[in-house]
Short mmCIF file of C-alpha atoms and ligand atoms in Angstrom, two decimals:
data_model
loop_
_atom_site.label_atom_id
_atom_site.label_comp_id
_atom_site.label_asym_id
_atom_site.label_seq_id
_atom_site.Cartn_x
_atom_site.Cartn_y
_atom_site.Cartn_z
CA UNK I 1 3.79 -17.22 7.06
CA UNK I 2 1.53 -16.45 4.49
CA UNK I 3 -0.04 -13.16 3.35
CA UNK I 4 -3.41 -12.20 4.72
CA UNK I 5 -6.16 -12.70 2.28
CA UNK I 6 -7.83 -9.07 2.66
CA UNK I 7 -8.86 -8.22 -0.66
CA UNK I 8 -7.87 -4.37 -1.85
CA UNK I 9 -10.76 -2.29 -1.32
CA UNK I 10 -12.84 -0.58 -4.44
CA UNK I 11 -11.25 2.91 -5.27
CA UNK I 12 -12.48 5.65 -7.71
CA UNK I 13 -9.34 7.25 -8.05
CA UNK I 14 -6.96 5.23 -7.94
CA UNK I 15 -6.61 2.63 -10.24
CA UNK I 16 -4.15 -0.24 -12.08
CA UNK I 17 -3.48 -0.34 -15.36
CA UNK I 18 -1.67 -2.83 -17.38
CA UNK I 19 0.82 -3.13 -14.46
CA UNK I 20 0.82 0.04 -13.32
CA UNK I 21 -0.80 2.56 -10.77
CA UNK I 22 -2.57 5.68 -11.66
CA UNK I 23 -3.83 8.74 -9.53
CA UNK I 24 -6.89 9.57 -12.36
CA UNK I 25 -4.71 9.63 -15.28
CA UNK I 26 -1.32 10.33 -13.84
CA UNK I 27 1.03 6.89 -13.05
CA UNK I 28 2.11 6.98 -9.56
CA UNK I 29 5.69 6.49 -10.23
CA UNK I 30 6.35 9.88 -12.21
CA UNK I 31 4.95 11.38 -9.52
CA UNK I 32 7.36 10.06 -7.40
CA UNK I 33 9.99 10.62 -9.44
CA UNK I 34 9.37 14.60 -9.77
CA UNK I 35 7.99 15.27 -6.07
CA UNK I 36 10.08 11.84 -3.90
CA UNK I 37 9.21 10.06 -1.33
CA UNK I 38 6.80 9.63 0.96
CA UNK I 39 4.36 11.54 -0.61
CA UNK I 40 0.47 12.00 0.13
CA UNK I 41 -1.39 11.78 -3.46
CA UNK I 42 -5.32 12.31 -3.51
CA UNK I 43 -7.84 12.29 -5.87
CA UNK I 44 -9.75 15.25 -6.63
CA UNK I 45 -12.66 13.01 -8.29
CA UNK I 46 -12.80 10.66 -5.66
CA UNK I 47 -13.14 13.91 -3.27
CA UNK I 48 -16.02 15.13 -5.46
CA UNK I 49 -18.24 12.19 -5.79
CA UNK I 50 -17.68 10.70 -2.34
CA UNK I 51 -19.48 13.97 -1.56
CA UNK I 52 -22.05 14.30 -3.90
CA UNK I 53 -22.78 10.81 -2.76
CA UNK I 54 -23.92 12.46 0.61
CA UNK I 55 -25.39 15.39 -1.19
CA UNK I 56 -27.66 13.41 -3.70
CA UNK I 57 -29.30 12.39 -0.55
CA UNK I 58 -29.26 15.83 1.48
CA UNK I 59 -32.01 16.67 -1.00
CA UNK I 60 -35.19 15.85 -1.58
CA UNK I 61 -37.13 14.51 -4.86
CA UNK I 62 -39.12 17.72 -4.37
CA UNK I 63 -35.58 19.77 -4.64
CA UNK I 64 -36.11 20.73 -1.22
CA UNK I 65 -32.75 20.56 0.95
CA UNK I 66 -32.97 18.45 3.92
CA UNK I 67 -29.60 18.00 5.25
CA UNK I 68 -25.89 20.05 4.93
CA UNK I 69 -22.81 18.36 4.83
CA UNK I 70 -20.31 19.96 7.01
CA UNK I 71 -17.13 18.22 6.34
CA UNK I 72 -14.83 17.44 9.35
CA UNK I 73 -12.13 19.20 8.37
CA UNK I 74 -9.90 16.72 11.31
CA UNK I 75 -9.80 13.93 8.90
CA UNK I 76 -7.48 15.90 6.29
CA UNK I 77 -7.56 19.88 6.57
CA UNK I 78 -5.04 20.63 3.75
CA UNK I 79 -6.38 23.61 2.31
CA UNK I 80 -6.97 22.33 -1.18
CA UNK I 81 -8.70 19.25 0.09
CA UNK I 82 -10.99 22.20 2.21
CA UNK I 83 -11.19 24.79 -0.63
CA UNK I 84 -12.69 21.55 -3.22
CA UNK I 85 -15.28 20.77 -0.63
CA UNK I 86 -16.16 24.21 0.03
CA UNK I 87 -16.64 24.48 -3.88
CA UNK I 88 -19.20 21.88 -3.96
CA UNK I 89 -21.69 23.29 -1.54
CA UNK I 90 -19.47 21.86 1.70
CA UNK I 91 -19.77 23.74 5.10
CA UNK I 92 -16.97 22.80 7.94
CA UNK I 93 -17.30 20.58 11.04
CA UNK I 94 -13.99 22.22 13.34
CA UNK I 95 -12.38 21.07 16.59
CA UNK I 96 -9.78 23.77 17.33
CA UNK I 97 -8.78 27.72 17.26
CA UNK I 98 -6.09 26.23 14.75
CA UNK I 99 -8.73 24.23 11.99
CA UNK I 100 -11.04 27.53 12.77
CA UNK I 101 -8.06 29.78 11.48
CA UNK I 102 -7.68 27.50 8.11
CA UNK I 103 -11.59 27.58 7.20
CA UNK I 104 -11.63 31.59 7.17
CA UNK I 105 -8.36 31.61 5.72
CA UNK I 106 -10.03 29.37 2.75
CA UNK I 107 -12.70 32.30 3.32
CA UNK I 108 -15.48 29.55 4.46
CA UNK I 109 -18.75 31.31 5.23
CA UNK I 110 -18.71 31.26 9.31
CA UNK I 111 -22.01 30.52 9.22
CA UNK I 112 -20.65 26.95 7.73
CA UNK I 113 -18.89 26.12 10.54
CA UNK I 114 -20.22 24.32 13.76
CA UNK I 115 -17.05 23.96 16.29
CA UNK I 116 -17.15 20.77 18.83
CA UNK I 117 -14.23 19.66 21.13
CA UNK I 118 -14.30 18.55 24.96
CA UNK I 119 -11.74 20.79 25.83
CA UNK I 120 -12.51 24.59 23.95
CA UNK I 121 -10.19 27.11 25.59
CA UNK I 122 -11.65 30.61 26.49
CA UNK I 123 -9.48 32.01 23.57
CA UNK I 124 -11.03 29.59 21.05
CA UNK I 125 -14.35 30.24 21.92
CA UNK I 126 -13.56 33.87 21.89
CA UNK I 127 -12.11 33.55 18.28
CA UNK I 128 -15.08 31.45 17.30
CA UNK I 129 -17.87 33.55 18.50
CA UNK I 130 -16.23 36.88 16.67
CA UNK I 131 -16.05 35.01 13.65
CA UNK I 132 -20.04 34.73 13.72
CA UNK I 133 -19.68 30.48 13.59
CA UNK I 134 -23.12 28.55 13.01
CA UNK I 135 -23.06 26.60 16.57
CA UNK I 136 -20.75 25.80 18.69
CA UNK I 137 -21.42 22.15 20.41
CA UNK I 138 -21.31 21.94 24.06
CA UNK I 139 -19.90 19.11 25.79
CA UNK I 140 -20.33 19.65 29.55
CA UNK I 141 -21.83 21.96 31.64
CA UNK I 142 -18.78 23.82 32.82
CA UNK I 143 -18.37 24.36 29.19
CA UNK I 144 -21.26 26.09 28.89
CA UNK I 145 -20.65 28.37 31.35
CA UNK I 146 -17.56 29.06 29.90
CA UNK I 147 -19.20 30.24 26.59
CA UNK I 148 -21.55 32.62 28.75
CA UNK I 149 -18.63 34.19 30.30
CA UNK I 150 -16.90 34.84 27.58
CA UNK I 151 -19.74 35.82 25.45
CA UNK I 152 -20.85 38.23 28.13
CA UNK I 153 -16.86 40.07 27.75
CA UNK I 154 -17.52 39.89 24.42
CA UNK I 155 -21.22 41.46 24.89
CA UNK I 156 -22.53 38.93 21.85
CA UNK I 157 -24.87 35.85 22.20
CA UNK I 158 -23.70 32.50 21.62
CA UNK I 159 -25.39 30.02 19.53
CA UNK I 160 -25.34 26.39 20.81
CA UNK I 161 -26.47 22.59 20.50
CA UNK I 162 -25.60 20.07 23.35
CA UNK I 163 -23.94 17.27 22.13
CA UNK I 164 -25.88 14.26 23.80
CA UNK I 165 -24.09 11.32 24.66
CA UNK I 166 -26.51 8.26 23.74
CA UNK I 167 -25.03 5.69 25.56
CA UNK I 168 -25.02 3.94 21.95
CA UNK I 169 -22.26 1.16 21.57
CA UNK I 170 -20.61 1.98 17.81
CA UNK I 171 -19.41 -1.52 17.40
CA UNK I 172 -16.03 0.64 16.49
CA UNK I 173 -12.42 0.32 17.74
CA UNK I 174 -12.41 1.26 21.56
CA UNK I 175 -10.25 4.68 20.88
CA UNK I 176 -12.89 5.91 18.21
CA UNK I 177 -15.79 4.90 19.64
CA UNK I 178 -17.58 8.01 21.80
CA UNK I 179 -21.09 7.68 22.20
CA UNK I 180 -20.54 5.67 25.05
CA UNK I 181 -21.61 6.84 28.93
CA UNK I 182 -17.50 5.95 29.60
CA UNK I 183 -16.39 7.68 27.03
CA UNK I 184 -15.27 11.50 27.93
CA UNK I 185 -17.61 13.04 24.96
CA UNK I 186 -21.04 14.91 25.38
CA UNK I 187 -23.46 14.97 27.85
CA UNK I 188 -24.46 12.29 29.76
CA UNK I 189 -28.19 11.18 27.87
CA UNK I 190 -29.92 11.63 31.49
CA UNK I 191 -28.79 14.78 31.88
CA UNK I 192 -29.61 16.98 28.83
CA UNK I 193 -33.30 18.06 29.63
CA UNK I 194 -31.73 19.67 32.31
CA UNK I 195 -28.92 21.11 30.35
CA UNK I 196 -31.10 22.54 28.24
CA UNK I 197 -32.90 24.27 30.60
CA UNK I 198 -30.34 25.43 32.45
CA UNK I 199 -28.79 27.14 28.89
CA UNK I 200 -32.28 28.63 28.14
CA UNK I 201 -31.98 30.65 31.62
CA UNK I 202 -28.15 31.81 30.73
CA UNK I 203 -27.86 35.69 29.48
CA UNK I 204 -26.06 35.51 26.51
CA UNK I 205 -26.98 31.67 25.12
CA UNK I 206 -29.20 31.19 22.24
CA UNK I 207 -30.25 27.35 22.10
CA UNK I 208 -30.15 26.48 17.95
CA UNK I 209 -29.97 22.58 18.14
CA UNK I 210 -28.88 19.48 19.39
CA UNK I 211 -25.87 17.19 18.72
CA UNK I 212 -24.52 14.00 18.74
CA UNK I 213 -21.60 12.01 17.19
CA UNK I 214 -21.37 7.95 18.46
CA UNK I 215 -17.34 7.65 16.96
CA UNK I 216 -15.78 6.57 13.49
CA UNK I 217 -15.34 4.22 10.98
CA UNK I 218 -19.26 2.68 12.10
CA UNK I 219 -19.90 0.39 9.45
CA UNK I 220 -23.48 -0.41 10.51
CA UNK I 221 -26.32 1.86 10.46
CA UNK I 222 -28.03 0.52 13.40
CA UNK I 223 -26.08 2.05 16.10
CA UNK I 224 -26.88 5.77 14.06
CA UNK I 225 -30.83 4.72 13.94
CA UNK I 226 -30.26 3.99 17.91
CA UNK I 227 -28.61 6.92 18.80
CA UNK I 228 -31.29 8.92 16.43
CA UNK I 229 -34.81 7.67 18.04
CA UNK I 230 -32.94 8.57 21.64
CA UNK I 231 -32.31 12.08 20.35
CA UNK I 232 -35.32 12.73 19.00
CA UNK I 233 -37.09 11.96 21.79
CA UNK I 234 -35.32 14.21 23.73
CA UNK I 235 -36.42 16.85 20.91
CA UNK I 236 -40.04 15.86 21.29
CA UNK I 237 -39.76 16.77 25.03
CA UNK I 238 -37.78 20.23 24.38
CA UNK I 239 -41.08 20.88 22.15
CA UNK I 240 -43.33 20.28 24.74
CA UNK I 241 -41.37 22.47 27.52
CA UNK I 242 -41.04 25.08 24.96
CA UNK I 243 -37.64 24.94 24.49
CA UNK I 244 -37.02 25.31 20.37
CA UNK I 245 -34.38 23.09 18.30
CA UNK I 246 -33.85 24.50 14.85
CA UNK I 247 -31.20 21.93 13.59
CA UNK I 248 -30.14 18.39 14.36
CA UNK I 249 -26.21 17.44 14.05
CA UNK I 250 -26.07 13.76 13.64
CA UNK I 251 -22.21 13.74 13.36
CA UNK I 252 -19.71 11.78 11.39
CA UNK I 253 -18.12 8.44 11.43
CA UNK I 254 -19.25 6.38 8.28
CA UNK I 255 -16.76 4.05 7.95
CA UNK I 256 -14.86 3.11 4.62
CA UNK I 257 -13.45 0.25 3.44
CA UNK I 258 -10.07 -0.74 3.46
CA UNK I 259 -10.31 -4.07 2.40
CA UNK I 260 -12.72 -6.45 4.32
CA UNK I 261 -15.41 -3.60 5.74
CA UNK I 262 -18.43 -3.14 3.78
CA UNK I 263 -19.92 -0.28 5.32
CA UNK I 264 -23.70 1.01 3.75
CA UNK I 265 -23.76 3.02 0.68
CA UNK I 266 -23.21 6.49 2.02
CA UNK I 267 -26.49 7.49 0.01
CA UNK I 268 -28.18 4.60 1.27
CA UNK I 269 -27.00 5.55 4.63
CA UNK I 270 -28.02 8.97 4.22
CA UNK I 271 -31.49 8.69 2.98
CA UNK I 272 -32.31 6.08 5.77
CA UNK I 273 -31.44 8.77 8.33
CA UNK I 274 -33.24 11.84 7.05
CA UNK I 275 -36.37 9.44 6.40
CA UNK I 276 -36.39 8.45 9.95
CA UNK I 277 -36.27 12.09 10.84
CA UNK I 278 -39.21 12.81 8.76
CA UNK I 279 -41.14 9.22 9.54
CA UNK I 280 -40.79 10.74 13.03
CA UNK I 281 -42.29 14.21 12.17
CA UNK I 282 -39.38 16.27 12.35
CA UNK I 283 -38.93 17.13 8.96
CA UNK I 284 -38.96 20.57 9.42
CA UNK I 285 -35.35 20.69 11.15
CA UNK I 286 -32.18 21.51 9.20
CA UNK I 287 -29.95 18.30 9.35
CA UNK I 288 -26.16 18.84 9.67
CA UNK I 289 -23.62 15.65 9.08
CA UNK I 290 -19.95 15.91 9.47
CA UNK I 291 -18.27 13.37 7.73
CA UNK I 292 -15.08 13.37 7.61
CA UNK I 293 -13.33 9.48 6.35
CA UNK I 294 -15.78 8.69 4.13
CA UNK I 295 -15.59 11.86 2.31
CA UNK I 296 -11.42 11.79 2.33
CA UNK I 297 -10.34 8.07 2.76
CA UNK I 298 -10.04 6.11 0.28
CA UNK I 299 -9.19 9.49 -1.75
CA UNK I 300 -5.86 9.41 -0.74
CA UNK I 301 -2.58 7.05 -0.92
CA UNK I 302 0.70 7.32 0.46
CA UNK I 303 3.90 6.63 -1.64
CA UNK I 304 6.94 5.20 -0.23
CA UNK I 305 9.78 3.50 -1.88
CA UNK I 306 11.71 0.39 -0.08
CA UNK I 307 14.64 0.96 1.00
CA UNK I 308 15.75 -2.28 2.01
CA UNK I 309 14.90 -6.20 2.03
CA UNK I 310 15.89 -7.47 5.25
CA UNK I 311 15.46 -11.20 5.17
CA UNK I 312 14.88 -11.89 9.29
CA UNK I 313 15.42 -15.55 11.69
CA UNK I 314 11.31 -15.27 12.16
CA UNK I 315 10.04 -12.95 9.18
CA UNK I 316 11.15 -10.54 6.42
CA UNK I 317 11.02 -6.68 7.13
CA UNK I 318 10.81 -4.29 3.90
CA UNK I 319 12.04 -0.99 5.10
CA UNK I 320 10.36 1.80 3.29
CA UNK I 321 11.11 5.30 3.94
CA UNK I 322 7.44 6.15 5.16
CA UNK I 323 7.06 5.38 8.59
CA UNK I 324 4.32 5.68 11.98
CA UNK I 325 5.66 9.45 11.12
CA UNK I 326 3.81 9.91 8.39
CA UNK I 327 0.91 7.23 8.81
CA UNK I 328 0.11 6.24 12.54
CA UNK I 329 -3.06 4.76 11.91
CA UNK I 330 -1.27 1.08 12.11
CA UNK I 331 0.84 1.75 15.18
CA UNK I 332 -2.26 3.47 17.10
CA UNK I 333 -5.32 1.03 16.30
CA UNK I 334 -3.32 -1.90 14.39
CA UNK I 335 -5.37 -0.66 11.24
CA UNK I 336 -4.53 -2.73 8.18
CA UNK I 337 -4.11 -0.66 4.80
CA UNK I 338 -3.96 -2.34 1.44
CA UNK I 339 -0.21 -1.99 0.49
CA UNK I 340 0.38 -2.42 -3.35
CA UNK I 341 3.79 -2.30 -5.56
CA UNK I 342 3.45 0.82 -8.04
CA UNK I 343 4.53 -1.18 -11.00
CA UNK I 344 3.80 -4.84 -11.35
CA UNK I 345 7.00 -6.98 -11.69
CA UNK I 346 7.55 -10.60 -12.42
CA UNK I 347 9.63 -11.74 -9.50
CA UNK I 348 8.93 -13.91 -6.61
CA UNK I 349 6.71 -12.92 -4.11
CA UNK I 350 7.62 -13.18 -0.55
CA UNK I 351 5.69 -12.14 2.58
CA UNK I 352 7.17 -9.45 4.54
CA UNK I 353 6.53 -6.95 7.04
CA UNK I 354 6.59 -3.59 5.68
CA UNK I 355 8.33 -1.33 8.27
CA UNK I 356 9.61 1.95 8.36
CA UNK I 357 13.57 3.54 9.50
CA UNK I 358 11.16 4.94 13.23
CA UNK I 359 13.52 3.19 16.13
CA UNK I 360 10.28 1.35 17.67
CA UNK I 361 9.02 -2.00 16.98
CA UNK I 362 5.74 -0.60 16.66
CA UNK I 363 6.52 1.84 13.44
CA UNK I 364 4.87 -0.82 10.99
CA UNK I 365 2.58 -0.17 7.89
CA UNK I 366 1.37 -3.63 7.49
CA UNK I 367 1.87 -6.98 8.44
CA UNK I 368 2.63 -10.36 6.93
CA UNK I 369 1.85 -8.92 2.97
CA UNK I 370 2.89 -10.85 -0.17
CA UNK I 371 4.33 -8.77 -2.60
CA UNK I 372 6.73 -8.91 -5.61
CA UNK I 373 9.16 -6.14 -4.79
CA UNK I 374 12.77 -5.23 -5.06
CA UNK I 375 14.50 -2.31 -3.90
CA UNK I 376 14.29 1.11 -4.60
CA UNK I 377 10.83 0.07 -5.51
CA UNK I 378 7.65 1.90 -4.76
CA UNK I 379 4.54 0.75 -3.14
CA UNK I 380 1.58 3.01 -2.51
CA UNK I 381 -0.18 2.86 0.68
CA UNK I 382 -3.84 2.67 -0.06
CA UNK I 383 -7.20 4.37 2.02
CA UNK I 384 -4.53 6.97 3.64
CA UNK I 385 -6.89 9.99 2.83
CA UNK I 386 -8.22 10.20 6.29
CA UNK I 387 -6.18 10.84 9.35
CA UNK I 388 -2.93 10.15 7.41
CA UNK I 389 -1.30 13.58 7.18
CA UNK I 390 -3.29 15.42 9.74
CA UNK I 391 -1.61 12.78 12.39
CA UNK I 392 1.81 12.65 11.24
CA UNK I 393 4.48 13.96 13.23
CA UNK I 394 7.87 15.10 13.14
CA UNK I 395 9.40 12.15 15.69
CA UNK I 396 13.05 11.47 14.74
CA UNK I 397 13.35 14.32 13.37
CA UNK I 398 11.58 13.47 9.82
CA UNK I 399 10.63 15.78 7.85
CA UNK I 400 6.36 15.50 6.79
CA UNK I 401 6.26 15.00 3.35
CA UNK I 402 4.82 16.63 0.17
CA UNK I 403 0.94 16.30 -0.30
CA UNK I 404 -0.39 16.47 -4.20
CA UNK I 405 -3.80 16.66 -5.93
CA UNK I 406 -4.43 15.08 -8.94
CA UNK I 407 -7.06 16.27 -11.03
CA UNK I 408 -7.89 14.09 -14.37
CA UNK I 409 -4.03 14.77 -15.91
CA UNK I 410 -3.33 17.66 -13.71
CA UNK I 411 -0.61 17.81 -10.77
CA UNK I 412 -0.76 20.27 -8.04
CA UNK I 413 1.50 20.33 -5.06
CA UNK I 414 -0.80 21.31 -2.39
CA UNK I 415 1.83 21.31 0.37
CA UNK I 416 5.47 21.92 0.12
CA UNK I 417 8.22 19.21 1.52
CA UNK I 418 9.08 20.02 5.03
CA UNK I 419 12.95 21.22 5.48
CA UNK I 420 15.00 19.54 7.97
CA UNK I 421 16.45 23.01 8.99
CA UNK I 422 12.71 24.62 9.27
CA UNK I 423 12.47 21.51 12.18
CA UNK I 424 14.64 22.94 14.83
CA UNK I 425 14.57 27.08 13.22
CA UNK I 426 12.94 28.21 16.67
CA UNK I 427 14.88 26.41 19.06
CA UNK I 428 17.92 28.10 20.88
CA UNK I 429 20.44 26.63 23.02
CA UNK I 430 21.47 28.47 26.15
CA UNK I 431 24.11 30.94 26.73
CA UNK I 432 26.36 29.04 28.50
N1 LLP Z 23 -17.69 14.83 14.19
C1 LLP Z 23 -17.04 14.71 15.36
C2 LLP Z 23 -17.55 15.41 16.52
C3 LLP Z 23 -15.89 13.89 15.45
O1 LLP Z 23 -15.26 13.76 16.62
C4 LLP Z 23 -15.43 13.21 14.31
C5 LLP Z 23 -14.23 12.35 14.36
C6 LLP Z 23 -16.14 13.37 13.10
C7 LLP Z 23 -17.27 14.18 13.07
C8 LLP Z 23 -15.72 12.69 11.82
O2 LLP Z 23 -15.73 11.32 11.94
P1 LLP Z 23 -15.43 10.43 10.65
O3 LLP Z 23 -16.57 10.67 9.69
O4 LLP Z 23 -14.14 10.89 10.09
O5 LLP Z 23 -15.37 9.07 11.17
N2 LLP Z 23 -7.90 9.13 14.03
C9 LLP Z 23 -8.94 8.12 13.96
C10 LLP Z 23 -10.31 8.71 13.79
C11 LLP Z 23 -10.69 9.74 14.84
C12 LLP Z 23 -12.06 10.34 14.64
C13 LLP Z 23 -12.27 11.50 15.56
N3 LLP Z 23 -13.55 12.16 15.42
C14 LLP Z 23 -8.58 7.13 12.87
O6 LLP Z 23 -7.55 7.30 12.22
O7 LLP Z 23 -9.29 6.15 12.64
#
């Protein structure tokens, strides 16, 4: 079998150097050495200008800002990867009572936060609307009764977009992709005038501005100019029924690459958004975007040394001592990372499957890759900034490992090892 020819994809900071691997200016392997393994490294300057990518667009050549970037915080909420966004400018895209409680705790101005979710319980609106958040994005019309209810206990009013469901296809893997009229996000497209009206007539709703997010890792920007013109449309007719929109949320899901994507410039991207939005006359509404990958992805890497070389009858495993624990993305969607030894050796290189110690055949972190490896080597999982650590679990009873930032030749542990005894610390057995 030979090795898949997807070429590495382009990283800012992350790089190879005569051999071996750097985070900015700090090799991989001491890294490992001081903190173990697995461990979740990411690059402060990759954070940075991924966004000011995004934010040299948000503003205009008069100075005049168009657009916010309101990162979703799903993708990787680590506090430190929060707290740098929030530094440059950054507002918060949240799904959850839990990701609501880490933006104030990084003391995020509430009025950066818009909150979305299909499934928002009574208690998390509750905790949203006493924090004072931005919007909250409706998904169905039970839901927005809900908010009424509990905004009338709570004797406030309730700021809200509908998030439309454009019955765009994303051109995405099927479990990412949500703009469609099957999939169970937003509200159905022929539906939403009425929506709308209906929240204008509640007591304690205030309609801010409309929504909609068509899924992740989109590598095209036609689908997002599709799902735009329907939108706005349905903003022209608000207009003319009187009904007023103050912002537009065009949602997240700029894709990255991880080897063989080449998804638009995200400035590129950007700009040809916002100048449809103004080509069609609505200039004058704030634009919110809520990236979340292309902001964290390829920011990140995941270190794991091999554990073992397991020659097989049909192919060779390396056994590493990462796993689908802490990186599912392969096991859920089949998504290929680059994989790359830490330091450059000259041995043989064989092709192997690179599998971790998770009893199920589907605990893989890449398939059929060439590499030059011995054990109690390291290789360093590339374009795991995104939904890496956020998804890991603690199945078999593993531990989630360390996260770091690196910042030029700085080291900062940004999340503490997990303890095997902290695992089972509130369970009890029974009395007898
Ligand atoms: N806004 C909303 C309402 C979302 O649901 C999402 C992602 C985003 C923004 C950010 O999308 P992004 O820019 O990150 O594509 N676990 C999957 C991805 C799930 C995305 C869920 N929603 C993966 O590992 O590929």
């Amino acid at each position: 079998m030979t090795s898949k020819a997807i070429p590495l994809p382009k990283l800012t900071g992350f790089s190879e150097r005569n051999g071996n691997w750097y985070a900015e200016e700090v090799p991989l392997r001491d890294l490992a050495k001081e903190f173990g393994t697995p461990l979740y490294v990411y690059s402060r300057k990759a954070l940075t200008e991924a966004y000011q990518a995004y934010d040299r667009a948000c503003v205009d050549a008069n100075g005049k800002r168009r657009a916010r970037v309101h990162y979703a915080m799903k993708a990787n909420s680590n506090l430190a990867v929060m707290d740098c966004f929030k530094k440059l400018g950054a507002g918060f895209d949240l799904v959850s009572g839990g990701e609501l409680a880490r933006a104030l705790a990084i003391g995020a101005d509430p009025k950066s936060l818009v909150f979305a979710g299909v499934g928002k319980s009574a208690t998390e609106i509750a905790a949203a609307l006493k924090a004072g958040v931005k919007c909250i994005n409706v998904e169905s019309i039970a839901e927005l009764h809900q908010i009424n209810r509990v905004a009338t206990t709570l004797n406030c009013r309730a700021p809200i977009s509908l998030r439309v469901n454009p019955d765009v296809d994303a051109q995405t893997h099927p479990y990412i992709s949500t703009g469609l009229k099957g999939n169970k996000f937003g509200i159905a497209y022929h539906e939403v005038l009425k929506t709308y009206r209906e929240a204008s007539q509640l007591s304690q709703i205030d309609v801010v501005g409309i929504d909609c997010h068509i899924g992740s890792q989109i590598t095209k920007t036609a689908p997002y100019l599709d799902a735009l013109d329907k939108v706005l449309d349905l903003v022209a007719q608000l207009k003319k029924e009187g009904i007023v929109i103050h912002h537009l949320d065009l949602g997240g899901g700029l894709g990255i690459s991880y080897g063989d994507e080449s998804p638009p410039d995200i400035t590129d991207f950007t700009n040809t958004l916002l100048n449809l939005v103004t080509e069609r006359g609505f200039g004058y509404l704030d634009v919110v975007l809520e990236p979340g990958r292309s902001l964290v992805g390829n920011a990140g890497v995941l270190l794991t040394a091999v554990e073992y070389l397991k020659p097989g009858a049909e192919k060779n495993f390396c056994i590493v001592d990462a796993a689908m624990t802490e990186l599912m993305r392969p096991a859920l969607y089949e998504a290929h990372h680059g994989i790359v030894p830490v330091q450059t050796k000259a041995l043989k290189s064989v092709t192997y499957d690179i599998v971790g110690p998770v009893c199920e055949s589907g605990d893989w972190l890449g398939k059929d890759r060439a590499l030059a490896i011995e054990e109690g080597d390291l290789l360093a999982i590339l374009s795991a900034g995104a939904y890496g650590f956020v998804m890991a679990s603690n199945y078999n009873t593993r531990p989630k490992p360390a996260e770091i930032m690196v910042d030029g030749e700085k080291v900062y542990i940004i999340r503490a090892r997990e303890k095997i005894s902290d695992l089972f610390s509130t369970e009890t057995v029974l009395p007898n």
